[in-house]
Short mmCIF file of C-alpha atoms in Angstrom, two decimals:
data_model
loop_
_atom_site.label_atom_id
_atom_site.label_comp_id
_atom_site.label_asym_id
_atom_site.label_seq_id
_atom_site.Cartn_x
_atom_site.Cartn_y
_atom_site.Cartn_z
CA MET A 1 -199.65 33.15 116.77
CA GLN A 2 -200.80 36.74 116.23
CA PHE A 3 -204.04 37.09 114.30
CA GLN A 4 -204.06 39.75 111.63
CA ASP A 5 -206.71 42.37 110.95
CA TYR A 6 -208.61 41.08 107.92
CA TYR A 7 -209.94 44.54 107.09
CA SER A 8 -206.43 45.96 107.00
CA ILE A 9 -205.25 43.09 104.82
CA LEU A 10 -207.95 43.87 102.25
CA GLY A 11 -207.60 47.62 102.73
CA VAL A 12 -211.32 48.20 103.35
CA PRO A 13 -213.22 49.88 106.20
CA ARG A 14 -215.13 47.75 108.70
CA ASN A 15 -218.46 48.82 107.20
CA ALA A 16 -217.50 47.76 103.66
CA ASP A 17 -220.23 45.86 101.79
CA GLU A 18 -219.78 42.56 99.96
CA LYS A 19 -219.11 44.25 96.62
CA ALA A 20 -216.32 46.41 98.07
CA ILE A 21 -214.74 43.36 99.72
CA LYS A 22 -214.85 41.33 96.52
CA ARG A 23 -213.47 44.23 94.48
CA ALA A 24 -210.58 44.77 96.90
CA TYR A 25 -209.81 41.05 96.93
CA ARG A 26 -209.67 40.82 93.14
CA GLU A 27 -207.35 43.80 92.85
CA LEU A 28 -204.93 42.59 95.52
CA ALA A 29 -205.02 38.98 94.35
CA ARG A 30 -203.78 40.00 90.92
CA LYS A 31 -200.88 41.91 92.48
CA LEU A 32 -199.87 39.35 95.13
CA HIS A 33 -200.25 36.07 93.27
CA PRO A 34 -196.84 34.28 93.45
CA ASP A 35 -196.87 33.72 89.70
CA VAL A 36 -196.75 37.46 89.05
CA ASN A 37 -195.15 38.82 92.24
CA ASN A 38 -191.53 37.90 92.96
CA GLU A 39 -191.27 39.61 96.33
CA PRO A 40 -190.11 37.23 99.11
CA ASP A 41 -193.26 37.63 101.20
CA ALA A 42 -195.73 37.52 98.27
CA GLU A 43 -196.86 33.97 98.95
CA GLU A 44 -197.51 34.61 102.64
CA ARG A 45 -199.36 37.81 101.88
CA PHE A 46 -201.37 35.97 99.24
CA LYS A 47 -202.35 33.30 101.78
CA ALA A 48 -203.35 35.95 104.30
CA LEU A 49 -205.37 37.72 101.62
CA ASN A 50 -207.28 34.53 100.82
CA GLU A 51 -207.98 33.90 104.50
CA ALA A 52 -209.25 37.44 104.98
CA HIS A 53 -211.49 37.16 101.92
CA GLN A 54 -212.91 33.79 102.97
CA VAL A 55 -213.98 35.18 106.35
CA LEU A 56 -215.20 38.64 105.37
CA SER A 57 -217.14 37.36 102.36
CA ASP A 58 -219.08 34.95 104.59
CA SER A 59 -221.69 36.89 106.58
CA GLU A 60 -221.80 34.37 109.45
CA LYS A 61 -218.04 34.19 109.93
CA ARG A 62 -217.69 37.93 109.49
CA ALA A 63 -220.27 38.56 112.21
CA LYS A 64 -218.29 36.38 114.66
CA TYR A 65 -215.03 38.03 113.65
CA ASP A 66 -216.56 41.50 114.19
CA ARG A 67 -217.91 40.43 117.57
CA PHE A 68 -214.92 38.61 119.05
CA GLY A 69 -212.06 40.13 117.08
CA ALA A 70 -208.81 38.16 117.18
CA ASP A 71 -210.38 35.51 119.45
CA TRP A 72 -213.32 34.71 117.21
CA GLU A 73 -211.98 31.29 116.14
CA ARG A 74 -211.49 30.26 119.74
CA TYR A 75 -215.04 31.17 120.68
CA GLN A 76 -216.21 29.29 117.58
CA THR A 77 -214.90 25.90 118.67
CA ALA A 78 -214.03 26.08 122.37
CA PRO A 79 -215.94 23.58 124.57
CA ASP A 80 -217.89 24.76 127.58
CA ASN A 81 -215.95 24.51 130.85
CA GLY A 82 -219.09 23.76 132.83
CA ALA A 83 -219.42 27.30 134.11
CA GLY A 84 -220.95 28.76 130.98
CA THR A 85 -217.67 30.09 129.58
CA PRO A 86 -215.35 28.65 126.90
CA ASP A 87 -212.41 26.49 127.98
CA PHE A 88 -209.35 27.20 125.80
CA SER A 89 -206.77 25.26 127.82
CA GLN A 90 -206.57 22.34 125.40
CA TRP A 91 -205.24 24.62 122.64
CA PHE A 92 -202.78 26.73 124.61
CA THR A 93 -199.61 26.22 126.59
CA GLY A 94 -198.13 28.22 129.41
CA SER A 95 -197.49 28.25 133.13
CA GLY A 96 -201.07 29.10 133.86
CA ALA A 97 -202.72 26.62 131.49
CA GLY A 98 -206.28 25.99 132.55
CA ASP A 99 -206.55 29.26 134.48
CA PRO A 100 -209.34 31.36 132.85
CA ASN A 101 -207.66 34.54 134.15
CA VAL A 102 -204.44 33.91 132.21
CA ARG A 103 -204.12 35.04 128.58
CA TYR A 104 -202.41 32.38 126.43
CA GLU A 105 -200.50 32.36 123.20
CA TYR A 106 -201.45 29.84 120.53
CA ARG A 107 -198.66 27.39 119.72
CA SER A 108 -198.52 24.15 117.81
CA SER A 109 -196.18 21.29 118.53
CA GLY A 110 -196.70 19.83 115.06
CA GLY A 111 -195.69 22.87 113.03
CA GLU A 112 -199.32 23.70 112.34
CA GLY A 113 -199.73 27.00 110.50
CA PHE A 114 -202.66 29.39 110.45
CA SER A 115 -204.15 27.82 107.33
CA ASP A 116 -204.10 24.39 109.01
CA PHE A 117 -205.77 25.89 112.05
CA PHE A 118 -208.35 27.47 109.73
CA GLU A 119 -208.93 24.10 108.08
CA THR A 120 -209.50 22.48 111.47
CA LEU A 121 -212.14 25.06 112.26
CA PHE A 122 -213.99 25.22 108.95
CA GLY A 123 -213.19 22.03 107.06
CA SER A 124 -210.93 23.39 104.30
CA THR A 125 -207.99 25.61 103.58
CA PRO A 126 -208.95 28.98 102.04
CA ALA A 127 -206.08 28.87 99.56
CA ARG A 128 -207.64 25.83 97.94
CA GLY A 129 -210.62 27.82 96.74
CA ARG A 130 -213.96 26.12 97.38
CA SER A 131 -214.67 25.54 101.05
CA ARG A 132 -216.20 22.18 101.88
CA GLY A 133 -217.39 23.39 105.25
CA ARG A 134 -219.29 26.46 104.05
CA ALA A 135 -223.06 26.35 104.03
CA ALA A 136 -224.96 26.80 100.81
CA ARG A 137 -226.10 30.39 100.29
CA ARG A 138 -228.95 31.67 98.17
CA GLY A 139 -228.12 34.15 95.41
CA GLU A 140 -229.10 37.81 95.50
CA ASP A 141 -232.45 39.10 94.23
CA HIS A 142 -232.67 41.90 91.67
CA GLU A 143 -235.45 44.39 91.04
CA TYR A 144 -236.39 46.25 87.86
CA THR A 145 -239.18 48.67 86.95
CA VAL A 146 -241.53 47.99 84.05
CA ASP A 147 -243.99 50.52 82.60
CA VAL A 148 -247.43 49.13 81.80
CA PRO A 149 -250.34 51.17 80.34
CA LEU A 150 -253.43 51.15 82.54
CA ARG A 151 -255.50 49.24 79.98
CA GLU A 152 -252.87 46.49 79.71
CA ALA A 153 -252.60 46.30 83.48
CA PHE A 154 -256.36 45.73 83.59
CA SER A 155 -256.44 42.93 81.05
CA GLY A 156 -252.95 41.46 81.61
CA THR A 157 -250.08 41.41 79.15
CA GLU A 158 -246.69 39.90 78.29
CA ARG A 159 -243.25 41.45 78.39
CA VAL A 160 -239.93 40.19 77.01
CA PHE A 161 -236.71 41.39 78.62
CA ASP A 162 -233.05 41.07 77.73
CA ILE A 163 -231.08 40.95 80.96
CA GLN A 164 -227.47 40.39 81.97
CA ALA A 165 -227.78 37.33 84.17
CA ALA A 166 -224.92 36.05 86.31
CA GLU A 167 -224.22 32.32 86.19
CA VAL A 168 -221.94 30.24 88.39
CA CYS A 169 -218.57 29.85 86.72
CA SER A 170 -218.25 26.25 85.56
CA ALA A 171 -214.45 26.37 85.75
CA CYS A 172 -214.19 27.16 89.46
CA ARG A 173 -217.78 26.34 90.52
CA GLY A 174 -218.21 29.76 92.04
CA ALA A 175 -215.09 29.75 94.22
CA GLY A 176 -213.13 32.28 92.15
CA MET A 177 -210.06 30.03 92.30
CA THR A 178 -208.95 26.72 90.85
CA ALA A 179 -206.47 24.89 93.06
CA ARG A 180 -204.21 27.71 94.28
CA GLU A 181 -204.64 29.98 91.29
CA LEU A 182 -207.11 32.72 90.40
CA CYS A 183 -209.79 31.53 88.00
CA GLY A 184 -209.17 33.14 84.62
CA ALA A 185 -212.55 32.14 83.22
CA CYS A 186 -214.47 34.44 85.57
CA ASP A 187 -211.69 36.86 86.57
CA ALA A 188 -211.81 35.40 90.10
CA THR A 189 -215.38 36.59 90.67
CA GLY A 190 -216.97 33.14 90.79
CA SER A 191 -219.64 34.05 88.23
CA ILE A 192 -219.94 34.87 84.55
CA SER A 193 -222.37 37.42 83.14
CA ARG A 194 -224.39 36.26 80.17
CA LYS A 195 -227.15 37.90 78.16
CA SER A 196 -230.46 36.20 78.78
CA ARG A 197 -233.97 36.74 77.43
CA ILE A 198 -236.96 36.16 79.69
CA GLU A 199 -240.69 36.35 78.97
CA VAL A 200 -242.85 37.55 81.84
CA THR A 201 -246.62 37.50 82.25
CA ILE A 202 -248.08 40.64 83.82
CA PRO A 203 -251.28 39.39 85.50
CA ALA A 204 -254.64 41.09 84.94
CA GLY A 205 -255.60 43.57 87.62
CA ILE A 206 -252.10 44.41 88.79
CA ARG A 207 -251.72 47.80 90.44
CA ASP A 208 -249.07 50.49 90.48
CA GLY A 209 -246.16 49.48 92.73
CA GLN A 210 -246.96 45.78 92.84
CA LYS A 211 -244.27 43.28 91.88
CA VAL A 212 -244.05 40.28 89.61
CA ARG A 213 -241.62 37.56 90.74
CA VAL A 214 -239.49 35.69 88.22
CA ALA A 215 -238.10 32.76 90.18
CA GLY A 216 -234.50 31.64 89.79
CA LYS A 217 -233.38 34.41 87.43
CA GLY A 218 -231.37 36.45 89.95
CA SER A 219 -227.75 36.02 90.95
CA PRO A 220 -226.46 32.46 91.29
CA GLY A 221 -226.12 30.93 94.72
CA SER A 222 -222.84 29.83 96.24
CA GLU A 223 -221.75 26.45 97.53
CA GLY A 224 -224.65 24.80 95.72
CA GLY A 225 -227.27 27.25 96.98
CA PRO A 226 -230.26 28.24 94.81
CA ALA A 227 -230.25 31.29 92.56
CA GLY A 228 -232.03 34.46 93.61
CA ASP A 229 -235.11 35.90 91.95
CA ILE A 230 -235.93 38.88 89.75
CA TYR A 231 -238.73 41.18 90.82
CA LEU A 232 -240.44 43.48 88.33
CA ARG A 233 -242.00 46.50 90.01
CA VAL A 234 -244.94 47.62 87.88
CA LYS A 235 -245.43 51.29 87.12
CA VAL A 236 -248.94 51.76 85.73
CA ARG A 237 -249.02 54.59 83.20
CA PRO A 238 -252.01 56.98 83.43
CA ASP A 239 -254.82 56.74 80.88
CA ALA A 240 -256.43 59.70 79.12
CA GLN A 241 -259.97 58.39 79.69
CA PHE A 242 -259.87 56.45 82.96
CA THR A 243 -258.44 57.03 86.42
CA LEU A 244 -258.18 54.42 89.16
CA GLU A 245 -259.11 55.07 92.78
CA GLY A 246 -259.08 51.97 94.95
CA SER A 247 -261.06 49.42 92.96
CA ASP A 248 -263.25 52.06 91.28
CA LEU A 249 -262.61 53.58 87.88
CA LYS A 250 -263.60 57.12 87.00
CA THR A 251 -264.49 58.39 83.55
CA SER A 252 -266.66 60.99 81.84
CA VAL A 253 -269.49 60.40 79.39
CA ALA A 254 -270.59 62.89 76.73
CA VAL A 255 -274.37 63.50 76.81
CA PRO A 256 -276.02 65.68 74.14
CA LEU A 257 -278.03 68.58 75.50
CA TYR A 258 -281.26 67.19 74.07
CA THR A 259 -280.71 63.83 75.78
CA ALA A 260 -279.84 65.51 79.07
CA MET A 261 -283.06 67.54 78.89
CA LEU A 262 -285.46 64.91 77.56
CA GLY A 263 -283.81 61.68 78.70
CA GLY A 264 -282.54 58.78 76.64
CA GLU A 265 -279.70 56.28 76.23
CA VAL A 266 -275.97 56.89 75.81
CA ILE A 267 -273.06 54.49 75.26
CA VAL A 268 -270.36 54.39 77.94
CA ASN A 269 -266.89 53.01 77.28
CA THR A 270 -265.53 50.66 79.95
CA LEU A 271 -262.22 48.81 80.06
CA ALA A 272 -264.10 45.60 79.28
CA GLY A 273 -266.23 46.98 76.42
CA LYS A 274 -269.21 49.26 75.83
CA VAL A 275 -272.37 49.41 77.96
CA SER A 276 -275.61 51.36 77.68
CA LEU A 277 -276.53 53.99 80.28
CA THR A 278 -280.03 55.36 80.78
CA ILE A 279 -280.10 59.15 81.20
CA PRO A 280 -283.17 60.44 83.08
CA PRO A 281 -284.88 63.65 81.85
CA GLU A 282 -283.38 66.93 83.08
CA THR A 283 -280.04 65.37 84.00
CA GLN A 284 -277.67 68.09 85.18
CA ASN A 285 -274.13 68.55 83.94
CA GLY A 286 -271.61 66.91 86.30
CA ARG A 287 -273.98 64.27 87.67
CA VAL A 288 -272.21 60.98 88.44
CA PHE A 289 -273.70 57.58 87.62
CA ARG A 290 -272.36 54.41 89.27
CA LEU A 291 -272.09 51.36 87.02
CA LYS A 292 -271.80 48.36 89.32
CA GLY A 293 -269.08 45.80 88.63
CA GLN A 294 -267.48 47.76 85.77
CA GLY A 295 -264.40 48.83 87.70
CA TRP A 296 -261.03 47.27 88.58
CA PRO A 297 -260.54 43.74 90.00
CA VAL A 298 -260.46 43.92 93.79
CA ALA A 299 -257.42 41.60 93.71
CA ILE A 300 -255.25 39.86 91.13
CA GLY A 301 -257.11 36.81 89.87
CA SER A 302 -260.42 37.89 91.44
CA ARG A 303 -263.62 38.01 89.41
CA GLN A 304 -265.05 40.63 91.74
CA ARG A 305 -264.63 44.15 90.43
CA GLY A 306 -265.23 47.63 91.70
CA ASP A 307 -267.55 50.14 90.04
CA LEU A 308 -267.26 52.61 87.19
CA LEU A 309 -268.16 56.18 88.10
CA ALA A 310 -269.34 57.97 84.95
CA LYS A 311 -269.56 61.75 85.19
CA VAL A 312 -271.99 63.47 82.81
CA ASN A 313 -270.48 66.01 80.45
CA VAL A 314 -273.35 67.81 78.72
CA VAL A 315 -272.37 68.66 75.14
CA LEU A 316 -273.91 71.82 73.72
CA PRO A 317 -274.98 71.82 70.07
CA LYS A 318 -272.85 73.69 67.54
CA ASP A 319 -273.51 75.27 64.14
CA LEU A 320 -277.23 75.93 64.79
CA ASN A 321 -279.31 76.45 61.67
CA GLU A 322 -281.86 79.22 61.47
CA GLN A 323 -284.76 77.06 62.60
CA GLU A 324 -282.85 75.69 65.58
CA HIS A 325 -281.77 79.19 66.52
CA GLU A 326 -285.43 80.33 66.47
CA LEU A 327 -286.45 77.37 68.62
CA PHE A 328 -283.89 78.27 71.29
CA GLU A 329 -285.04 81.90 71.19
CA ARG A 330 -288.66 80.79 71.68
CA LEU A 331 -287.58 78.52 74.56
CA GLN A 332 -285.66 81.38 76.13
CA ALA A 333 -288.64 83.71 75.82
CA GLU A 334 -291.08 81.19 77.28
CA ARG A 335 -288.76 80.46 80.23
CA ALA A 336 -288.43 84.19 80.88
CA ALA A 337 -292.22 84.63 80.80
CA ASP A 338 -292.69 81.73 83.23
CA ARG A 339 -290.23 83.30 85.68
CA ALA A 340 -291.94 86.68 85.38
CA SER A 341 -295.39 85.24 86.11
CA THR A 342 -294.01 83.32 89.07
CA VAL A 343 -292.57 86.51 90.55
CA ALA A 344 -295.84 88.44 89.96
#
């Protein structure tokens, strides 16, 4: 029997992905199904199409088919001949049967067709839909991006999402076919898309680019395999007052001129509340104070936090009254006299 090129049957290139293979199969299956196609060879072409789809949609079988080509089934099940090479003689007939240097043609004395041969190899006939011999496969994972303000990322938050989740078709149990017919419930895809709402907890201390896993909400598995997961990649939105560097937060604190000159206390905003900061006399504009343990969690769930770096922003007084204006003039004059006497 001559083995056909599965890629040619489906009309896809050899590097086609799973989606392209499934799409090509659905389109051709609708055209070639014997119930809608009256051409004499429609049934045979439909069987060949199913066989091609069953192999190319299974990553393990496809890898063997790509490696061994038309002989992949023989390599799959041939016993070892004792010399480290497969022995095909039990399946083939010819004058040189048993000679590893002779190429044989597959024949069956019992009228066995390709689908029967396929069933012997893998435990079921592709045209019957669900394959009993196929291993369970886990469903695909999906990833989405979620924007979270920096303050909410610090304290943790909740998000509710409406997603289109794929579920295994109950009519065909994910096979895409019922008996020898395409499944009309899922349009032969094996899954049905339904709108689903999920509530997700964004943990406190999460950082930009980190992911939150929602188990079992991805694509359904096949042959009884578990569903995939959804991953939410967090994008932390910048904050007008705080910036994050490592586990340290940076901010600025307004300090009145009088306090900067004479010393005193100012209130500093942190992400966890307000704290008091002591300003020494003659504090210069731009000086940075480190507030221990007022920064970002070093890891999700950790009580240990980085520091808050507060940069002094000296605020000059506005709308001076006459008396204040005179005081600044006197201060200016005295400072000028002190510099003059120092030079002299």
